GROMACS .gro file of C-alpha atoms in nm:
model
  422
    1MET     CA    1  -0.017  -0.031  -0.005
    2LYS     CA    2   0.154   0.384  -0.084
    3ARG     CA    3   0.073   0.699   0.046
    4GLU     CA    4   0.001   1.052  -0.147
    5ALA     CA    5  -0.083   1.279   0.091
    6GLN     CA    6  -0.177   1.582  -0.193
    7ASP     CA    7  -0.415   1.928  -0.110
    8ALA     CA    8  -0.657   1.852  -0.424
    9TYR     CA    9  -0.666   1.450  -0.581
   10ALA     CA   10  -0.467   1.352  -0.847
   11ASP     CA   11  -0.334   1.100  -0.988
   12PRO     CA   12   0.038   1.012  -0.885
   13SER     CA   13   0.358   1.119  -1.072
   14ASP     CA   14   0.486   0.782  -1.113
   15TYR     CA   15   0.055   0.682  -1.128
   16PRO     CA   16   0.308   0.393  -1.416
   17ARG     CA   17   0.467   0.252  -1.202
   18LEU     CA   18   0.225   0.214  -0.883
   19LEU     CA   19   0.074  -0.123  -1.105
   20ASP     CA   20   0.172  -0.362  -0.843
   21GLU     CA   21   0.082  -0.177  -0.535
   22ALA     CA   22  -0.305  -0.304  -0.457
   23LEU     CA   23  -0.407   0.081  -0.275
   24VAL     CA   24  -0.325   0.399  -0.353
   25VAL     CA   25  -0.458   0.581  -0.052
   26HIS     CA   26  -0.489   0.988  -0.072
   27GLN     CA   27  -0.476   1.221   0.199
   28ARG     CA   28  -0.442   1.569   0.296
   29THR     CA   29  -0.163   1.763   0.366
   30PRO     CA   30  -0.047   1.763   0.607
   31ALA     CA   31  -0.126   1.382   0.643
   32SER     CA   32  -0.414   1.323   0.734
   33VAL     CA   33  -0.583   1.182   1.103
   34ASN     CA   34  -0.920   1.122   0.887
   35ASP     CA   35  -1.042   0.756   1.049
   36SER     CA   36  -1.249   0.733   0.797
   37LEU     CA   37  -1.151   0.633   0.402
   38LEU     CA   38  -1.328   0.573   0.060
   39VAL     CA   39  -1.236   0.260  -0.188
   40PHE     CA   40  -1.265   0.267  -0.537
   41VAL     CA   41  -1.222  -0.078  -0.714
   42HIS     CA   42  -1.299  -0.051  -1.126
   43GLY     CA   43  -1.398  -0.352  -1.293
   44LEU     CA   44  -1.351  -0.572  -1.590
   45GLY     CA   45  -1.029  -0.414  -1.764
   46GLY     CA   46  -1.032  -0.083  -1.644
   47SER     CA   47  -0.762   0.111  -1.387
   48ARG     CA   48  -0.702   0.365  -1.104
   49TYR     CA   49  -0.569   0.573  -1.290
   50GLY     CA   50  -0.396   0.824  -1.666
   51PRO     CA   51  -0.665   0.915  -1.961
   52GLY     CA   52  -0.892   0.635  -2.000
   53ALA     CA   53  -0.928   0.575  -1.572
   54THR     CA   54  -1.307   0.395  -1.532
   55TRP     CA   55  -1.429   0.687  -1.232
   56GLY     CA   56  -1.359   0.990  -1.411
   57ARG     CA   57  -1.370   1.249  -1.174
   58PHE     CA   58  -1.540   1.099  -0.880
   59PRO     CA   59  -1.309   1.002  -0.648
   60ALA     CA   60  -1.222   1.426  -0.684
   61PHE     CA   61  -1.535   1.532  -0.673
   62LEU     CA   62  -1.584   1.317  -0.324
   63TYR     CA   63  -1.215   1.437  -0.196
   64ASP     CA   64  -1.373   1.801  -0.189
   65ASP     CA   65  -1.695   1.774  -0.050
   66LEU     CA   66  -1.577   1.513   0.180
   67PRO     CA   67  -1.271   1.657   0.395
   68GLN     CA   68  -1.355   1.464   0.683
   69VAL     CA   69  -1.307   1.109   0.441
   70ASP     CA   70  -0.929   0.940   0.233
   71ILE     CA   71  -0.977   0.789  -0.068
   72GLY     CA   72  -0.825   0.494  -0.155
   73MET     CA   73  -0.785   0.342  -0.551
   74TYR     CA   74  -0.771  -0.018  -0.605
   75GLN     CA   75  -0.601  -0.170  -0.863
   76TYR     CA   76  -0.602  -0.541  -0.940
   77ARG     CA   77  -0.506  -0.704  -1.335
   78THR     CA   78  -0.798  -0.785  -1.593
   79ALA     CA   79  -0.859  -0.841  -1.955
   80ALA     CA   80  -0.513  -0.753  -2.134
   81GLY     CA   81  -0.398  -0.679  -1.798
   82ARG     CA   82  -0.361  -1.023  -1.737
   83LEU     CA   83  -0.078  -1.129  -2.011
   84GLY     CA   84   0.129  -1.016  -1.721
   85GLY     CA   85   0.119  -1.463  -1.662
   86GLY     CA   86   0.216  -1.490  -1.271
   87LYS     CA   87   0.150  -1.190  -1.151
   88SER     CA   88  -0.199  -1.236  -1.254
   89ILE     CA   89  -0.489  -1.378  -1.049
   90GLU     CA   90  -0.812  -1.531  -1.006
   91LEU     CA   91  -1.078  -1.353  -0.867
   92GLU     CA   92  -1.177  -1.519  -0.504
   93ASP     CA   93  -0.733  -1.496  -0.493
   94GLU     CA   94  -0.739  -1.157  -0.543
   95ALA     CA   95  -1.041  -1.089  -0.269
   96ARG     CA   96  -0.866  -1.295  -0.023
   97VAL     CA   97  -0.518  -0.989  -0.089
   98PHE     CA   98  -0.844  -0.766  -0.087
   99ALA     CA   99  -0.935  -0.914   0.283
  100ASP     CA  100  -0.615  -0.926   0.449
  101LEU     CA  101  -0.566  -0.541   0.307
  102ILE     CA  102  -0.811  -0.443   0.513
  103ARG     CA  103  -0.843  -0.656   0.843
  104ASP     CA  104  -0.395  -0.500   0.831
  105GLN     CA  105  -0.275  -0.204   0.639
  106LEU     CA  106  -0.684  -0.044   0.719
  107LYS     CA  107  -0.695  -0.110   1.041
  108ASN     CA  108  -0.636   0.265   1.142
  109TYR     CA  109  -0.956   0.344   0.976
  110LYS     CA  110  -1.254   0.315   1.158
  111ARG     CA  111  -1.515   0.310   0.883
  112ILE     CA  112  -1.421   0.224   0.563
  113VAL     CA  113  -1.651   0.222   0.225
  114LEU     CA  114  -1.659   0.053  -0.021
  115ILE     CA  115  -1.736   0.149  -0.432
  116GLY     CA  116  -1.720  -0.134  -0.651
  117HIS     CA  117  -1.761  -0.039  -1.052
  118SER     CA  118  -1.913  -0.440  -1.207
  119MET     CA  119  -1.639  -0.716  -1.189
  120GLY     CA  120  -1.486  -0.496  -0.826
  121GLY     CA  121  -1.872  -0.476  -0.659
  122LEU     CA  122  -1.838  -0.835  -0.700
  123LEU     CA  123  -1.422  -0.855  -0.560
  124CYS     CA  124  -1.573  -0.611  -0.265
  125LYS     CA  125  -1.851  -0.869  -0.209
  126ALA     CA  126  -1.573  -1.128  -0.237
  127ALA     CA  127  -1.410  -0.957   0.003
  128ILE     CA  128  -1.644  -0.957   0.298
  129HIS     CA  129  -1.738  -1.323   0.186
  130ARG     CA  130  -1.331  -1.395   0.239
  131LEU     CA  131  -1.386  -1.236   0.641
  132VAL     CA  132  -1.727  -1.359   0.723
  133GLU     CA  133  -1.535  -1.713   0.640
  134THR     CA  134  -1.222  -1.605   0.804
  135ALA     CA  135  -1.445  -1.488   1.127
  136GLU     CA  136  -1.255  -1.134   1.065
  137HIS     CA  137  -1.528  -0.948   1.294
  138ASP     CA  138  -1.276  -0.655   1.403
  139ALA     CA  139  -1.272  -0.616   0.995
  140LEU     CA  140  -1.628  -0.641   0.881
  141ASN     CA  141  -1.719  -0.423   1.154
  142ARG     CA  142  -1.512  -0.128   1.038
  143ILE     CA  143  -1.711  -0.123   0.642
  144ALA     CA  144  -1.915   0.133   0.721
  145GLY     CA  145  -2.100   0.059   0.410
  146LEU     CA  146  -2.110  -0.092   0.029
  147VAL     CA  147  -2.197   0.089  -0.245
  148LEU     CA  148  -2.263  -0.134  -0.584
  149MET     CA  149  -2.141   0.082  -0.945
  150ALA     CA  150  -2.345  -0.156  -1.246
  151THR     CA  151  -2.207  -0.442  -1.082
  152PRO     CA  152  -2.379  -0.873  -1.158
  153GLN     CA  153  -2.429  -0.971  -0.853
  154LEU     CA  154  -2.585  -1.329  -0.990
  155GLY     CA  155  -2.249  -1.322  -1.334
  156SER     CA  156  -2.310  -1.194  -1.651
  157LEU     CA  157  -2.540  -1.349  -1.879
  158ARG     CA  158  -2.301  -1.135  -2.126
  159VAL     CA  159  -2.009  -1.333  -2.079
  160PRO     CA  160  -2.022  -1.710  -2.313
  161ARG     CA  161  -2.005  -2.019  -2.114
  162LEU     CA  162  -1.708  -2.205  -2.292
  163LEU     CA  163  -1.460  -1.870  -2.205
  164SER     CA  164  -1.519  -1.985  -1.877
  165ALA     CA  165  -1.238  -2.237  -1.907
  166LEU     CA  166  -0.979  -2.014  -2.026
  167SER     CA  167  -1.078  -1.653  -1.856
  168PHE     CA  168  -1.045  -1.600  -1.484
  169ASP     CA  169  -1.233  -1.291  -1.569
  170ALA     CA  170  -1.476  -1.535  -1.764
  171ARG     CA  171  -1.518  -1.744  -1.469
  172ALA     CA  172  -1.582  -1.475  -1.196
  173LEU     CA  173  -1.869  -1.340  -1.387
  174GLN     CA  174  -1.978  -1.693  -1.526
  175PRO     CA  175  -2.426  -1.720  -1.433
  176HIS     CA  176  -2.529  -1.870  -1.169
  177GLY     CA  177  -2.106  -1.992  -1.102
  178ARG     CA  178  -1.921  -2.082  -0.764
  179LEU     CA  179  -1.774  -1.790  -0.661
  180VAL     CA  180  -2.112  -1.561  -0.678
  181LEU     CA  181  -2.316  -1.862  -0.553
  182LYS     CA  182  -2.051  -1.862  -0.248
  183ILE     CA  183  -2.101  -1.504  -0.186
  184ASN     CA  184  -2.450  -1.481  -0.204
  185ASN     CA  185  -2.532  -1.736   0.063
  186THR     CA  186  -2.291  -1.593   0.285
  187PHE     CA  187  -2.434  -1.222   0.219
  188GLU     CA  188  -2.814  -1.377   0.290
  189ASN     CA  189  -2.704  -1.560   0.554
  190HIS     CA  190  -2.446  -1.349   0.754
  191ILE     CA  191  -2.525  -0.955   0.633
  192ALA     CA  192  -2.765  -0.736   0.722
  193LEU     CA  193  -2.805  -0.457   0.439
  194ASP     CA  194  -3.012  -0.177   0.596
  195GLU     CA  195  -2.859   0.055   0.832
  196ARG     CA  196  -3.160   0.072   1.029
  197VAL     CA  197  -3.105  -0.279   1.140
  198SER     CA  198  -2.833  -0.477   1.430
  199THR     CA  199  -2.873  -0.760   1.559
  200LEU     CA  200  -2.636  -0.998   1.686
  201ARG     CA  201  -2.703  -1.301   1.433
  202ARG     CA  202  -2.547  -1.058   1.154
  203THR     CA  203  -2.339  -0.874   1.040
  204THR     CA  204  -2.497  -0.516   0.922
  205ILE     CA  205  -2.308  -0.399   0.658
  206PRO     CA  206  -2.562  -0.122   0.463
  207THR     CA  207  -2.551  -0.182   0.124
  208TRP     CA  208  -2.685   0.038  -0.213
  209ALA     CA  209  -2.667  -0.014  -0.593
  210VAL     CA  210  -2.666   0.195  -0.935
  211GLU     CA  211  -2.791   0.016  -1.213
  212ALA     CA  212  -2.771   0.204  -1.584
  213VAL     CA  213  -3.108   0.133  -1.820
  214HIS     CA  214  -2.832   0.161  -2.094
  215ASP     CA  215  -2.648  -0.162  -1.969
  216ARG     CA  216  -2.565  -0.423  -2.240
  217TRP     CA  217  -2.369  -0.596  -1.975
  218VAL     CA  218  -2.530  -0.671  -1.642
  219ASP     CA  219  -2.897  -0.720  -1.638
  220SER     CA  220  -3.145  -0.534  -1.357
  221LEU     CA  221  -3.210  -0.894  -1.214
  222SER     CA  222  -2.791  -0.894  -1.140
  223ALA     CA  223  -2.801  -0.536  -1.033
  224GLY     CA  224  -2.992  -0.518  -0.763
  225ILE     CA  225  -3.084  -0.870  -0.597
  226GLY     CA  226  -3.146  -0.879  -0.276
  227LEU     CA  227  -3.227  -0.482  -0.233
  228THR     CA  228  -3.551  -0.312  -0.164
  229SER     CA  229  -3.604  -0.093  -0.452
  230SER     CA  230  -3.514   0.179  -0.265
  231ARG     CA  231  -3.185   0.083  -0.220
  232ILE     CA  232  -3.107   0.128  -0.664
  233LYS     CA  233  -3.084   0.427  -0.768
  234VAL     CA  234  -3.178   0.351  -1.147
  235VAL     CA  235  -3.013   0.598  -1.391
  236ARG     CA  236  -2.954   0.713  -1.699
  237GLY     CA  237  -2.646   0.590  -1.939
  238SER     CA  238  -2.450   0.324  -2.011
  239HIS     CA  239  -2.264   0.044  -1.802
  240THR     CA  240  -1.931   0.208  -1.823
  241SER     CA  241  -2.025   0.629  -1.824
  242ILE     CA  242  -2.241   0.598  -1.515
  243VAL     CA  243  -1.931   0.592  -1.322
  244LYS     CA  244  -1.745   0.888  -1.514
  245PRO     CA  245  -2.018   1.177  -1.352
  246ALA     CA  246  -1.961   1.523  -1.575
  247ASP     CA  247  -2.072   1.765  -1.280
  248ARG     CA  248  -2.202   1.737  -0.907
  249ASP     CA  249  -2.536   1.767  -1.048
  250SER     CA  250  -2.590   1.462  -1.247
  251ASP     CA  251  -2.776   1.195  -1.108
  252VAL     CA  252  -2.529   0.953  -1.026
  253TYR     CA  253  -2.299   1.174  -0.758
  254PRO     CA  254  -2.521   1.340  -0.518
  255TRP     CA  255  -2.716   1.040  -0.475
  256VAL     CA  256  -2.341   0.805  -0.431
  257LYS     CA  257  -2.273   1.081  -0.216
  258GLU     CA  258  -2.572   1.123  -0.001
  259ARG     CA  259  -2.525   0.724   0.057
  260ILE     CA  260  -2.177   0.708   0.206
  261GLU     CA  261  -2.254   1.013   0.421
  262ILE     CA  262  -2.512   0.791   0.561
  263ALA     CA  263  -2.276   0.462   0.604
  264LEU     CA  264  -2.028   0.677   0.751
  265ASN     CA  265  -2.305   0.831   0.983
  266ARG     CA  266  -2.511   0.608   1.131
  267TYR     CA  267  -2.407   0.643   1.456
  268LYS     CA  268  -2.495   0.937   1.673
  269TYR     CA  269  -2.245   0.720   1.939
  270ASP     CA  270  -1.849   0.605   1.944
  271VAL     CA  271  -1.914   0.407   2.291
  272PHE     CA  272  -2.261   0.413   2.497
  273VAL     CA  273  -2.175   0.373   2.819
  274ALA     CA  274  -2.417   0.202   3.125
  275ALA     CA  275  -2.407   0.333   3.480
  276ALA     CA  276  -2.648   0.278   3.767
  277MET     CA  277  -2.821   0.618   3.851
  278ALA     CA  278  -3.121   0.543   4.066
  279GLY     CA  279  -3.025   0.188   4.310
  280HIS     CA  280  -2.722   0.413   4.470
  281ASN     CA  281  -2.742   0.499   4.846
  282GLY     CA  282  -2.804   0.921   4.854
  283ASP     CA  283  -2.635   1.141   4.602
  284ALA     CA  284  -2.297   1.081   4.850
  285GLU     CA  285  -2.247   0.732   4.673
  286TYR     CA  286  -2.434   0.834   4.304
  287THR     CA  287  -2.179   1.189   4.330
  288GLU     CA  288  -1.862   0.909   4.321
  289ASN     CA  289  -2.007   0.665   4.114
  290ARG     CA  290  -2.081   0.957   3.862
  291ASN     CA  291  -1.701   1.115   3.876
  292THR     CA  292  -1.576   0.801   3.855
  293VAL     CA  293  -1.731   0.759   3.526
  294LEU     CA  294  -1.652   1.165   3.419
  295ALA     CA  295  -1.279   1.073   3.444
  296MET     CA  296  -1.336   0.679   3.258
  297ILE     CA  297  -1.540   0.926   2.914
  298GLU     CA  298  -1.245   1.139   2.901
  299VAL     CA  299  -1.015   0.889   2.933
  300LEU     CA  300  -1.209   0.748   2.634
  301LYS     CA  301  -1.179   1.039   2.425
  302GLN     CA  302  -0.829   1.170   2.520
  303ARG     CA  303  -0.672   0.837   2.481
  304CYS     CA  304  -0.882   0.607   2.317
  305GLY     CA  305  -1.039   0.808   2.031
  306PHE     CA  306  -1.383   0.816   2.080
  307ASP     CA  307  -1.487   1.163   2.028
  308SER     CA  308  -1.899   1.079   2.110
  309VAL     CA  309  -1.985   0.910   2.407
  310PHE     CA  310  -2.309   0.832   2.600
  311TYR     CA  311  -2.402   0.850   2.939
  312ALA     CA  312  -2.735   0.888   3.093
  313GLY     CA  313  -2.575   1.053   3.366
  314MET     CA  314  -2.393   1.342   3.179
  315ASN     CA  315  -2.593   1.648   3.247
  316MET     CA  316  -2.736   1.487   3.578
  317ALA     CA  317  -2.618   1.580   3.912
  318THR     CA  318  -2.823   1.494   4.164
  319MET     CA  319  -3.037   1.228   4.215
  320GLU     CA  320  -3.308   1.484   4.140
  321ASP     CA  321  -3.242   1.606   3.759
  322PHE     CA  322  -3.334   1.213   3.696
  323ASP     CA  323  -3.566   1.205   3.394
  324PRO     CA  324  -3.919   1.024   3.452
  325GLU     CA  325  -3.913   0.573   3.365
  326GLU     CA  326  -4.081   0.591   3.059
  327LEU     CA  327  -3.875   0.903   2.927
  328ALA     CA  328  -3.518   0.776   3.029
  329LEU     CA  329  -3.598   0.370   2.917
  330ARG     CA  330  -3.751   0.547   2.579
  331LYS     CA  331  -3.361   0.791   2.562
  332ASP     CA  332  -3.142   0.521   2.639
  333MET     CA  333  -3.226   0.257   2.420
  334ALA     CA  334  -3.235   0.477   2.149
  335ALA     CA  335  -2.928   0.643   2.195
  336LEU     CA  336  -2.848   0.258   2.274
  337ARG     CA  337  -2.887   0.189   1.869
  338GLU     CA  338  -2.703   0.471   1.777
  339SER     CA  339  -2.413   0.376   1.946
  340ARG     CA  340  -2.149   0.163   1.731
  341TYR     CA  341  -1.999   0.017   2.126
  342PHE     CA  342  -2.103   0.012   2.516
  343ILE     CA  343  -1.965  -0.033   2.808
  344LEU     CA  344  -2.089  -0.201   3.131
  345PHE     CA  345  -1.963  -0.001   3.450
  346TYR     CA  346  -2.091  -0.194   3.723
  347PRO     CA  347  -1.793  -0.168   4.068
  348LYS     CA  348  -2.067  -0.329   4.292
  349LYS     CA  349  -2.338  -0.569   4.297
  350ILE     CA  350  -2.635  -0.303   4.312
  351VAL     CA  351  -3.019  -0.364   4.163
  352SER     CA  352  -2.984  -0.147   3.860
  353SER     CA  353  -3.152  -0.095   3.478
  354VAL     CA  354  -2.803  -0.114   3.349
  355ILE     CA  355  -2.798  -0.542   3.329
  356TYR     CA  356  -3.108  -0.515   3.093
  357GLU     CA  357  -2.893  -0.243   2.899
  358ALA     CA  358  -2.582  -0.469   2.905
  359GLY     CA  359  -2.837  -0.733   2.765
  360TRP     CA  360  -2.974  -0.504   2.467
  361ALA     CA  361  -2.675  -0.449   2.389
  362LEU     CA  362  -2.581  -0.833   2.322
  363ILE     CA  363  -2.948  -0.834   2.091
  364LEU     CA  364  -2.839  -0.527   1.894
  365GLY     CA  365  -2.468  -0.753   1.833
  366LYS     CA  366  -2.291  -0.422   2.017
  367PRO     CA  367  -1.940  -0.501   2.111
  368SER     CA  368  -1.947  -0.453   2.485
  369ILE     CA  369  -1.696  -0.443   2.767
  370TYR     CA  370  -1.810  -0.542   3.155
  371ILE     CA  371  -1.610  -0.337   3.395
  372VAL     CA  372  -1.662  -0.434   3.772
  373GLY     CA  373  -1.533  -0.458   4.089
  374ASP     CA  374  -1.567  -0.821   4.109
  375ASP     CA  375  -1.657  -1.080   3.802
  376GLN     CA  376  -1.889  -1.282   4.089
  377ASP     CA  377  -2.158  -0.952   4.135
  378LEU     CA  378  -2.227  -1.021   3.746
  379PRO     CA  379  -2.523  -1.262   3.768
  380PHE     CA  380  -2.454  -1.531   3.654
  381LEU     CA  381  -2.434  -1.605   3.335
  382MET     CA  382  -2.311  -1.237   3.249
  383GLN     CA  383  -1.961  -1.392   3.416
  384GLU     CA  384  -1.902  -1.617   3.149
  385ALA     CA  385  -2.030  -1.419   2.896
  386SER     CA  386  -1.669  -1.381   2.795
  387GLN     CA  387  -1.613  -1.703   2.695
  388ALA     CA  388  -2.006  -1.692   2.501
  389PHE     CA  389  -1.885  -1.537   2.146
  390VAL     CA  390  -1.597  -1.688   1.937
  391GLU     CA  391  -1.546  -1.384   1.841
  392ARG     CA  392  -1.521  -1.304   2.202
  393ARG     CA  393  -1.792  -0.990   2.147
  394VAL     CA  394  -1.751  -0.884   2.533
  395ARG     CA  395  -1.529  -0.866   2.719
  396ILE     CA  396  -1.438  -0.832   3.132
  397PHE     CA  397  -1.220  -0.657   3.314
  398GLU     CA  398  -1.170  -0.619   3.669
  399CYS     CA  399  -1.083  -0.253   3.780
  400ALA     CA  400  -1.089  -0.237   4.184
  401ASN     CA  401  -1.048   0.136   4.177
  402GLN     CA  402  -1.127   0.392   4.004
  403ALA     CA  403  -0.735   0.519   3.915
  404GLY     CA  404  -0.675   0.143   3.808
  405LEU     CA  405  -0.992   0.148   3.549
  406LEU     CA  406  -0.856   0.479   3.389
  407GLU     CA  407  -0.526   0.324   3.375
  408ARG     CA  408  -0.695  -0.034   3.215
  409LEU     CA  409  -0.853   0.145   2.973
  410THR     CA  410  -0.519   0.419   2.859
  411ALA     CA  411  -0.273   0.094   2.808
  412TYR     CA  412  -0.554  -0.032   2.540
  413GLY     CA  413  -0.611   0.321   2.362
  414THR     CA  414  -0.788   0.287   2.054
  415GLU     CA  415  -0.740  -0.090   2.061
  416LEU     CA  416  -0.968  -0.103   2.381
  417PHE     CA  417  -1.254  -0.248   2.158
  418ASP     CA  418  -0.996  -0.469   1.926
  419ALA     CA  419  -1.051  -0.879   2.040
  420SER     CA  420  -0.732  -0.953   1.906
  421ALA     CA  421  -0.577  -0.751   2.203
  422ALA     CA  422  -0.720  -0.892   2.472
   0.00000   0.00000   0.00000
């Protein structure tokens, strides 16, 4: 992977020598600290740079209009580019390369949106399939969205079956072929395509598709399979023209830009902190508990890289400030759904609705951390929650005092919710 620092998006001056670099990431100058990345993946016979580049001005428009994101350009060998012999690999193997790159080199990005044209969309889906297959849950959770541009999700009826024995590309694009069936089976069983869905059983990757009415390569069914009509944009244009918007007012550009923003802003809060409120023995105990939580939130923001944290007691200095129970429940559940991660602060055994919130966090598939004084204070089933999921969705930290708690959070830093750092 190569990084290119630029004030305005432009082809790297040495791009002809970058054919063996799978990904080039365009960053602002000085080098940005953006935690969001858009990755463009070209299709059959396409290219990321040069006069005939697949994407035209699409990346440049987004680089200007979304300063909070970096732009990645992915390159792989297809069509005539496969004449390079040993450097040419099948799409399924390319997906393994792409998946490992997302898992490792792009680990510092909290949100990654994949934008694939034609066979590039299949490659994006194949990389996601690979991450599901290898149970790389941390990497999957960082994929914030997927935009498929004229992608033959079921293969292309225009590719002669006889070519599948001779061509890697034809084999990948074969209608109802082995690879596309495997990918679609994975998406049907393991991926939720709507950003409003949050569940333990599936990873949510908001997905949209663009279909060109004059597309001679991809039929309507293949372009939008698995998606509701509200998640498909049908526009005039050909298979190749729809990824080259002439200006920002074209049919495609504003719609895709809006979907990217939906994907990047899916979560209102980085972390939901559940800490006991009404169960305390008076204001003094509540104030002590609240001060510890506020100190913890400061560490989450300053040392762990979380910009937004929800805590119901943030503006409630005394117990007299509490919301009515029904209102508090509605507000807390709404915030929990809009949070990426969950932290339970439970320093001692206490009757509190935080246990209820921890259960809902699991139902909603939120990676969770339970901070306790003694794990034996938790209900019996929760004591073993860290062992209940293959991907270590729950971790339990025993911290006897505030100093130990803050020190532990600081030690984990930005890898706090990375299960592999446990």
